[in-house]
Amino acid sequence: MQPQTLRCADIALVGFDADDTLWRSQDYFDEAQARFEEIVAGYVDLGDLGGRLYAVEKRNIALFGYGVKGMVLSMIEAAVEITGARISAADLHRIVVLGKDLLQHPVELLPGVREAVAEVASTHPVVLITKGDLFHQEAKVRDSGLSDLFRRIEIVSEKDPATYARLFEEFGIDAGRFLMVGNSLRSDIAPVLALGGWGVHVPYHTTWAHEAEAPLGEGIERMRTIARLALLPAAMHELQAQASLR
């Protein structure tokens, strides 16, 4: 699918990511990983415990998916591997508690989020597209107070070209009329650009290693990067102006 000339009315749909685009998320995961490393460091004198954990998480994604529950299962497996099965039941329970705490964190919207989404929603239909554990993501969307702004809320197991192509078919639009907004190049921007869509990247100050693995191919001219979501309307207008000259 090739992008069409993009004038003001030609973006048929704007998609928003959730975690670390609309509200804080990775900060809590980073804190949990730091506590995990403290627990495991009591058994071994090894560097790069975070790298060891990520290696286990990465190989488990296909089985556990994304989110807190998959992370905790991978933490337990990594702790057993790294310590040679010497870790105590009490410390394994401490890791489980880390996961329970993650699941109960309040939803903290990032500055200006509601105003920015509402402004875009006043001129374009908007949808929320997020991945992760279904129950946890549903709870966060509910507690965010933003669900009334979105025409649809999609919680998917992966955000790759095949998933976006399926969603475009369900939405009844071409990729060239879709713009995705998010913090992850891997999940929010690269797959949409690959299909001929548009993207606005809003980097977060911390990113999970897996989401940082995102080489961008063709289509980067259809992307803009902004420092905060309040700048989204201006970025959209810039993309529209650029596309009208094509």
Short mmCIF file of C-alpha atoms in Angstrom, two decimals:
data_model
loop_
_atom_site.label_atom_id
_atom_site.label_comp_id
_atom_site.label_asym_id
_atom_site.label_seq_id
_atom_site.Cartn_x
_atom_site.Cartn_y
_atom_site.Cartn_z
CA MET A 1 0.00 0.00 0.00
CA GLN A 2 1.40 3.37 -1.02
CA PRO A 3 0.78 6.60 0.92
CA GLN A 4 -1.73 8.91 -0.71
CA THR A 5 -1.44 12.69 -0.94
CA LEU A 6 -2.16 13.84 2.59
CA ARG A 7 -4.21 17.00 2.98
CA CYS A 8 -6.02 17.99 6.15
CA ALA A 9 -8.94 15.61 5.68
CA ASP A 10 -6.91 12.78 4.19
CA ILE A 11 -5.72 11.26 7.46
CA ALA A 12 -8.65 9.00 8.10
CA LEU A 13 -7.50 7.71 11.47
CA VAL A 14 -4.92 8.50 14.16
CA GLY A 15 -3.67 5.71 16.41
CA PHE A 16 -2.13 6.21 19.83
CA ASP A 17 0.10 3.87 21.78
CA ALA A 18 -0.60 3.69 25.52
CA ASP A 19 2.36 2.78 27.78
CA ASP A 20 5.00 5.55 27.93
CA THR A 21 3.06 7.54 25.34
CA LEU A 22 -0.03 8.39 27.37
CA TRP A 23 1.06 7.28 30.84
CA ARG A 24 4.14 6.17 32.77
CA SER A 25 5.04 2.51 32.54
CA GLN A 26 8.69 1.66 31.88
CA ASP A 27 9.81 3.54 35.02
CA TYR A 28 8.03 0.94 37.13
CA PHE A 29 9.55 -1.95 35.18
CA ASP A 30 13.01 -0.42 35.59
CA GLU A 31 12.47 -0.14 39.33
CA ALA A 32 11.35 -3.78 39.50
CA GLN A 33 14.41 -4.88 37.54
CA ALA A 34 16.68 -2.98 39.91
CA ARG A 35 15.11 -4.81 42.87
CA PHE A 36 15.49 -8.13 41.00
CA GLU A 37 19.18 -7.45 40.47
CA GLU A 38 19.62 -6.65 44.16
CA ILE A 39 18.02 -9.98 45.10
CA VAL A 40 20.11 -12.04 42.69
CA ALA A 41 23.32 -10.17 43.51
CA GLY A 42 23.09 -11.67 47.00
CA TYR A 43 23.97 -15.05 45.44
CA VAL A 44 26.47 -14.30 42.68
CA ASP A 45 29.17 -11.81 41.84
CA LEU A 46 28.34 -11.24 38.17
CA GLY A 47 28.11 -8.15 36.04
CA ASP A 48 25.28 -7.32 33.61
CA LEU A 49 22.50 -9.06 35.47
CA GLY A 50 20.11 -6.93 33.47
CA GLY A 51 21.51 -8.36 30.25
CA ARG A 52 21.13 -11.89 31.57
CA LEU A 53 17.50 -11.18 32.45
CA TYR A 54 16.79 -9.65 29.05
CA ALA A 55 18.19 -12.71 27.28
CA VAL A 56 15.65 -14.86 29.13
CA GLU A 57 12.82 -12.39 28.51
CA LYS A 58 13.60 -12.24 24.80
CA ARG A 59 13.53 -16.00 24.31
CA ASN A 60 10.25 -16.19 26.26
CA ILE A 61 8.29 -13.52 24.39
CA ALA A 62 6.82 -16.04 21.98
CA LEU A 63 5.52 -18.08 24.95
CA PHE A 64 4.59 -15.46 27.54
CA GLY A 65 3.94 -12.38 25.42
CA TYR A 66 4.51 -8.91 26.81
CA GLY A 67 3.70 -7.38 30.16
CA VAL A 68 4.19 -7.87 33.87
CA LYS A 69 3.32 -11.55 34.09
CA GLY A 70 5.76 -12.54 31.36
CA MET A 71 8.46 -10.42 32.98
CA VAL A 72 7.97 -12.05 36.39
CA LEU A 73 8.05 -15.57 34.96
CA SER A 74 11.27 -14.66 33.15
CA MET A 75 12.69 -13.15 36.35
CA ILE A 76 12.06 -16.39 38.20
CA GLU A 77 13.62 -18.48 35.43
CA ALA A 78 16.62 -16.13 35.18
CA ALA A 79 17.11 -16.13 38.95
CA VAL A 80 17.20 -19.92 39.02
CA GLU A 81 19.63 -20.05 36.08
CA ILE A 82 21.95 -17.33 37.33
CA THR A 83 22.18 -18.70 40.87
CA GLY A 84 22.51 -22.32 39.81
CA ALA A 85 19.16 -23.05 41.51
CA ARG A 86 20.49 -21.81 44.84
CA ILE A 87 17.99 -18.99 45.21
CA SER A 88 15.66 -19.49 48.17
CA ALA A 89 11.91 -19.86 48.04
CA ALA A 90 11.68 -16.68 50.11
CA ASP A 91 13.59 -14.70 47.49
CA LEU A 92 11.54 -16.20 44.68
CA HIS A 93 8.48 -14.99 46.56
CA ARG A 94 10.03 -11.51 46.73
CA ILE A 95 10.21 -11.57 42.92
CA VAL A 96 6.54 -12.55 42.71
CA VAL A 97 5.70 -9.61 44.98
CA LEU A 98 7.56 -7.30 42.59
CA GLY A 99 5.11 -8.39 39.91
CA LYS A 100 2.08 -7.87 42.13
CA ASP A 101 3.28 -4.37 42.93
CA LEU A 102 3.70 -3.62 39.21
CA LEU A 103 0.14 -4.72 38.52
CA GLN A 104 -1.20 -2.38 41.20
CA HIS A 105 0.61 0.83 40.27
CA PRO A 106 -1.77 3.74 39.68
CA VAL A 107 -2.08 5.11 36.16
CA GLU A 108 -0.16 8.39 35.96
CA LEU A 109 -0.87 10.36 32.79
CA LEU A 110 2.04 12.19 31.22
CA PRO A 111 1.80 16.00 31.11
CA GLY A 112 -0.70 17.43 28.62
CA VAL A 113 -1.86 14.04 27.38
CA ARG A 114 -5.62 14.44 27.70
CA GLU A 115 -5.55 17.88 26.12
CA ALA A 116 -3.42 16.68 23.19
CA VAL A 117 -5.54 13.60 22.49
CA ALA A 118 -8.74 15.63 22.79
CA GLU A 119 -7.43 18.22 20.33
CA VAL A 120 -6.61 15.57 17.74
CA ALA A 121 -9.92 13.80 18.42
CA SER A 122 -11.77 17.04 17.63
CA THR A 123 -10.63 16.82 13.99
CA HIS A 124 -9.82 13.13 13.41
CA PRO A 125 -11.17 9.83 14.71
CA VAL A 126 -8.66 8.32 17.12
CA VAL A 127 -8.02 4.74 18.27
CA LEU A 128 -5.86 3.27 20.99
CA ILE A 129 -3.56 0.40 19.97
CA THR A 130 -1.57 -1.20 22.77
CA LYS A 131 0.03 -4.56 23.44
CA GLY A 132 0.55 -6.54 26.62
CA ASP A 133 -1.42 -8.55 29.14
CA LEU A 134 -5.14 -8.20 28.39
CA PHE A 135 -6.36 -7.82 31.99
CA HIS A 136 -3.64 -5.34 32.94
CA GLN A 137 -4.03 -3.23 29.81
CA GLU A 138 -7.82 -3.16 30.17
CA ALA A 139 -7.43 -1.98 33.77
CA LYS A 140 -4.98 0.76 32.82
CA VAL A 141 -7.20 2.03 30.01
CA ARG A 142 -10.17 2.08 32.38
CA ASP A 143 -8.27 3.86 35.14
CA SER A 144 -6.70 6.40 32.76
CA GLY A 145 -9.97 8.25 32.25
CA LEU A 146 -9.20 8.52 28.51
CA SER A 147 -11.36 5.76 27.08
CA ASP A 148 -14.15 8.18 26.14
CA LEU A 149 -11.84 9.86 23.59
CA PHE A 150 -11.21 6.75 21.48
CA ARG A 151 -13.46 5.28 18.80
CA ARG A 152 -11.89 1.86 19.36
CA ILE A 153 -9.46 0.30 21.82
CA GLU A 154 -7.33 -2.53 20.46
CA ILE A 155 -5.22 -4.68 22.79
CA VAL A 156 -3.00 -6.90 20.66
CA SER A 157 -0.37 -9.53 21.36
CA GLU A 158 2.17 -8.01 18.95
CA LYS A 159 2.55 -4.77 17.01
CA ASP A 160 4.14 -5.76 13.72
CA PRO A 161 3.26 -5.16 10.05
CA ALA A 162 0.90 -8.16 9.96
CA THR A 163 -1.05 -6.87 12.97
CA TYR A 164 -1.33 -3.34 11.59
CA ALA A 165 -2.36 -4.66 8.17
CA ARG A 166 -5.14 -6.66 9.83
CA LEU A 167 -6.27 -3.61 11.78
CA PHE A 168 -6.28 -1.43 8.64
CA GLU A 169 -8.53 -3.99 6.97
CA GLU A 170 -10.86 -3.97 9.97
CA PHE A 171 -10.84 -0.17 10.07
CA GLY A 172 -11.55 -0.04 6.33
CA ILE A 173 -8.65 2.30 5.49
CA ASP A 174 -5.44 2.25 3.47
CA ALA A 175 -2.16 2.49 5.36
CA GLY A 176 -1.49 5.81 3.64
CA ARG A 177 -4.41 7.35 5.52
CA PHE A 178 -3.28 6.19 8.97
CA LEU A 179 -0.96 7.99 11.38
CA MET A 180 0.45 6.26 14.46
CA VAL A 181 1.72 8.10 17.54
CA GLY A 182 3.96 6.36 20.06
CA ASN A 183 7.22 6.14 21.97
CA SER A 184 8.49 2.87 20.48
CA LEU A 185 10.16 2.87 17.08
CA ARG A 186 9.92 -0.94 16.99
CA SER A 187 6.23 -1.27 17.84
CA ASP A 188 4.61 2.02 16.92
CA ILE A 189 6.53 3.57 14.05
CA ALA A 190 8.62 1.13 11.98
CA PRO A 191 5.79 -1.31 11.11
CA VAL A 192 3.43 1.49 10.10
CA LEU A 193 6.06 3.19 7.92
CA ALA A 194 6.81 -0.17 6.29
CA LEU A 195 3.17 -0.41 5.22
CA GLY A 196 3.12 3.14 3.81
CA GLY A 197 1.60 4.90 6.80
CA TRP A 198 2.70 7.91 8.82
CA GLY A 199 4.26 8.18 12.26
CA VAL A 200 4.96 10.63 15.05
CA HIS A 201 7.60 9.38 17.47
CA VAL A 202 7.43 10.69 21.04
CA PRO A 203 10.53 9.27 22.79
CA TYR A 204 10.26 8.42 26.45
CA HIS A 205 13.22 8.96 28.75
CA THR A 206 13.64 5.22 29.34
CA THR A 207 12.96 2.35 26.93
CA TRP A 208 13.03 -1.43 27.32
CA ALA A 209 15.94 -2.90 25.34
CA HIS A 210 13.58 -4.92 23.15
CA GLU A 211 11.76 -1.80 21.96
CA ALA A 212 15.04 -0.08 21.12
CA GLU A 213 15.88 -2.75 18.52
CA ALA A 214 14.25 -1.03 15.56
CA PRO A 215 16.19 -0.27 12.39
CA LEU A 216 14.11 2.04 10.22
CA GLY A 217 13.99 1.34 6.51
CA GLU A 218 12.22 3.26 3.81
CA GLY A 219 9.62 5.80 4.79
CA ILE A 220 11.43 7.81 7.47
CA GLU A 221 10.44 10.96 5.60
CA ARG A 222 6.88 10.13 6.71
CA MET A 223 7.89 10.36 10.38
CA ARG A 224 8.39 13.25 12.76
CA THR A 225 9.88 13.18 16.27
CA ILE A 226 8.53 15.44 19.00
CA ALA A 227 9.61 15.97 22.59
CA ARG A 228 6.13 15.87 24.12
CA LEU A 229 2.60 15.05 23.06
CA ALA A 230 1.49 18.68 23.25
CA LEU A 231 3.47 19.22 20.01
CA LEU A 232 1.50 16.55 18.13
CA PRO A 233 -0.98 18.85 16.31
CA ALA A 234 1.89 20.93 14.92
CA ALA A 235 3.73 17.78 13.80
CA MET A 236 0.61 16.53 12.03
CA HIS A 237 0.25 19.82 10.18
CA GLU A 238 3.89 19.62 9.12
CA LEU A 239 3.41 16.14 7.73
CA GLN A 240 0.28 17.25 5.93
CA ALA A 241 2.08 20.20 4.36
CA GLN A 242 4.98 17.97 3.29
CA ALA A 243 2.70 15.37 1.77
CA SER A 244 0.67 17.94 -0.18
CA LEU A 245 3.85 18.74 -2.15
CA ARG A 246 4.45 15.13 -3.22
#
